[in-house]
Amino acid sequence: MGGLPLQNASPAPVVSQVSVITNSTKESKPKKKICCACPETKKLRDECIVEHGEAACAKWIEAHRLCLRAEGFNI
């Protein structure tokens, strides 16, 4: 068997490369534009504000903010 000796193989660089990839994925930008993210909560928020005013729609406004944060936006 003329392959590379197993003693020279080191798993440490592979582990560090995987953790770097994982960290960069978490810190990456959102995949969508903010105007296109969370259309369901955006629609409910907007309809509520038009019909009842901003002060009466805090629940829907906060729901939309939470959705945007879950999508990766920092708001």
Backbone as JSON, one array per atom type, in Angstrom:
{
  "sequence": "MGGLPLQNASPAPVVSQVSVITNSTKESKPKKKICCACPETKKLRDECIVEHGEAACAKWIEAHRLCLRAEGFNI",
  "N": [[0.84, -1.16, 0.0], [0.96, 1.92, -1.09], [0.24, 4.44, -0.11], [-0.12, 7.65, 1.57], [1.46, 8.05, 4.76], [-0.38, 7.45, 7.75], [0.32, 8.65, 10.09], [1.2, 11.25, 9.65], [-1.05, 12.67, 9.03], [-3.22, 15.17, 10.18], [-5.96, 15.92, 12.12], [-6.62, 18.38, 13.26], [-6.37, 20.89, 11.69], [-8.59, 20.6, 10.0], [-10.77, 20.67, 11.75], [-10.52, 23.3, 12.75], [-10.96, 24.71, 10.4], [-13.61, 24.07, 9.84], [-14.92, 25.27, 12.01], [-14.39, 27.95, 11.47], [-15.78, 28.32, 9.09], [-18.39, 27.87, 10.02], [-18.67, 30.02, 11.85], [-18.44, 32.24, 10.12], [-20.7, 31.91, 8.59], [-22.78, 32.43, 10.38], [-22.4, 35.14, 10.79], [-22.91, 36.26, 8.38], [-24.46, 38.33, 5.83], [-28.0, 39.03, 5.54], [-30.03, 37.0, 3.36], [-32.09, 38.02, 1.88], [-33.57, 41.11, 0.71], [-34.51, 43.74, 2.93], [-37.02, 44.75, 2.4], [-38.33, 42.62, 1.26], [-38.43, 40.61, 3.06], [-40.2, 38.68, 5.46], [-43.05, 38.85, 4.6], [-45.64, 38.2, 5.53], [-45.95, 39.14, 8.22], [-45.39, 41.77, 7.73], [-47.53, 42.61, 6.11], [-49.71, 42.31, 7.87], [-48.96, 44.12, 9.87], [-48.88, 46.57, 8.42], [-51.59, 46.81, 7.52], [-52.91, 47.0, 9.97], [-51.85, 49.41, 10.99], [-52.82, 51.24, 9.1], [-55.59, 51.02, 9.47], [-55.99, 51.38, 12.26], [-54.06, 53.01, 13.4], [-50.68, 53.73, 14.43], [-50.11, 53.57, 17.2], [-51.92, 51.7, 18.22], [-51.03, 49.31, 17.27], [-48.82, 47.96, 18.29], [-48.28, 45.29, 18.92], [-48.22, 43.96, 16.41], [-46.23, 45.37, 15.13], [-43.99, 44.76, 16.7], [-43.95, 41.98, 16.3], [-43.26, 41.89, 13.6], [-40.72, 43.04, 13.7], [-39.35, 41.07, 15.21], [-39.48, 38.94, 13.42], [-37.93, 39.96, 11.3], [-35.45, 40.17, 12.58], [-34.98, 37.47, 13.02], [-34.52, 36.71, 10.43], [-32.05, 37.73, 10.03], [-31.57, 40.45, 10.02], [-30.4, 43.46, 11.51], [-32.1, 45.18, 13.46]],
  "CA": [[0.0, 0.0, 0.0], [1.87, 3.03, -1.25], [-0.43, 5.7, 0.21], [0.53, 8.51, 2.57], [1.4, 7.48, 6.11], [-1.45, 8.0, 8.56], [0.89, 9.39, 11.21], [1.38, 12.65, 9.27], [-2.36, 13.32, 8.87], [-3.62, 15.86, 11.4], [-7.35, 16.37, 12.01], [-6.8, 19.7, 13.85], [-6.7, 21.94, 10.73], [-9.94, 20.4, 9.48], [-11.69, 21.15, 12.78], [-10.48, 24.76, 12.79], [-11.58, 25.22, 9.17], [-15.05, 23.91, 9.98], [-15.42, 26.28, 12.93], [-14.31, 29.23, 10.79], [-16.9, 28.34, 8.15], [-19.61, 28.01, 10.81], [-18.73, 31.37, 12.38], [-18.68, 33.2, 9.06], [-22.08, 31.74, 8.16], [-23.63, 33.11, 11.35], [-22.19, 36.57, 10.7], [-23.13, 36.71, 7.02], [-25.58, 39.23, 5.61], [-29.24, 38.34, 5.19], [-30.12, 36.59, 1.96], [-33.13, 38.8, 1.22], [-33.63, 42.53, 1.02], [-35.43, 43.94, 4.05], [-38.38, 44.99, 1.88], [-38.93, 41.37, 0.8], [-38.43, 39.66, 4.16], [-41.36, 38.61, 6.36], [-44.23, 39.49, 3.98], [-46.87, 37.97, 6.29], [-46.03, 40.09, 9.34], [-45.39, 43.13, 7.16], [-48.89, 42.89, 5.66], [-50.55, 42.5, 9.07], [-48.53, 45.38, 10.5], [-49.3, 47.7, 7.6], [-53.04, 46.91, 7.56], [-53.28, 47.47, 11.3], [-51.49, 50.83, 11.1], [-53.73, 52.02, 8.26], [-56.94, 51.0, 10.04], [-56.1, 51.71, 13.69], [-53.0, 53.9, 13.82], [-49.46, 53.07, 14.9], [-50.16, 53.33, 18.64], [-52.75, 50.53, 18.51], [-50.51, 48.13, 16.57], [-47.51, 47.61, 18.84], [-48.12, 43.84, 18.86], [-47.86, 43.58, 15.05], [-44.94, 46.0, 14.84], [-42.97, 43.95, 17.37], [-43.9, 40.69, 15.61], [-42.5, 42.08, 12.36], [-39.31, 43.23, 14.08], [-38.8, 39.77, 15.59], [-39.32, 38.17, 12.19], [-36.78, 40.51, 10.58], [-34.24, 39.76, 13.31], [-34.78, 36.03, 12.75], [-34.0, 36.62, 9.06], [-30.67, 38.19, 10.04], [-31.46, 41.91, 9.99], [-30.08, 44.05, 12.79], [-32.97, 46.34, 13.65]],
  "C": [[0.89, 1.23, 0.0], [1.25, 4.38, -0.95], [0.38, 6.5, 1.22], [0.43, 7.87, 3.94], [0.33, 8.2, 6.94], [-0.93, 8.85, 9.71], [1.02, 10.87, 10.89], [0.05, 13.39, 9.12], [-2.77, 13.92, 10.21], [-5.05, 16.35, 11.25], [-7.57, 17.79, 12.53], [-7.1, 20.79, 12.82], [-8.11, 21.81, 10.17], [-10.96, 20.94, 10.47], [-11.7, 22.67, 12.81], [-11.11, 25.36, 11.54], [-13.09, 25.13, 9.26], [-15.6, 24.98, 10.91], [-15.38, 27.67, 12.3], [-15.48, 29.37, 9.82], [-18.2, 28.55, 8.9], [-19.74, 29.42, 11.33], [-19.03, 32.38, 11.29], [-20.11, 33.09, 8.54], [-23.02, 32.48, 9.1], [-23.54, 34.62, 11.2], [-22.47, 37.12, 9.3], [-24.37, 37.59, 6.93], [-26.84, 38.42, 5.3], [-29.31, 38.05, 3.71], [-31.14, 37.4, 1.18], [-32.93, 40.28, 1.51], [-34.68, 42.71, 2.11], [-36.86, 44.17, 3.57], [-39.1, 43.7, 1.5], [-39.01, 40.32, 1.91], [-39.73, 39.77, 4.95], [-42.62, 39.26, 5.76], [-45.52, 39.32, 4.79], [-47.01, 38.99, 7.42], [-46.04, 41.52, 8.85], [-46.81, 43.53, 6.75], [-49.8, 43.16, 6.86], [-50.22, 43.82, 9.76], [-49.06, 46.58, 9.73], [-50.82, 47.89, 7.62], [-53.52, 47.45, 8.9], [-53.0, 48.97, 11.44], [-52.45, 51.7, 10.29], [-55.11, 52.12, 8.92], [-57.03, 51.59, 11.44], [-55.06, 52.71, 14.18], [-51.85, 53.13, 14.47], [-49.53, 52.7, 16.39], [-50.93, 52.06, 19.01], [-52.15, 49.23, 17.96], [-49.14, 47.67, 17.07], [-47.24, 46.1, 18.73], [-47.63, 43.41, 17.47], [-46.51, 44.17, 14.65], [-43.81, 45.17, 15.45], [-42.84, 42.58, 16.71], [-43.09, 40.79, 14.33], [-41.02, 42.29, 12.66], [-38.65, 41.91, 14.45], [-38.56, 38.89, 14.36], [-38.09, 38.65, 11.42], [-35.47, 40.12, 11.26], [-33.94, 38.29, 13.07], [-34.22, 35.81, 11.35], [-32.57, 37.15, 8.95], [-30.48, 39.69, 9.97], [-31.22, 42.43, 11.4], [-30.88, 45.33, 12.96], [-33.4, 46.45, 15.1]]
}
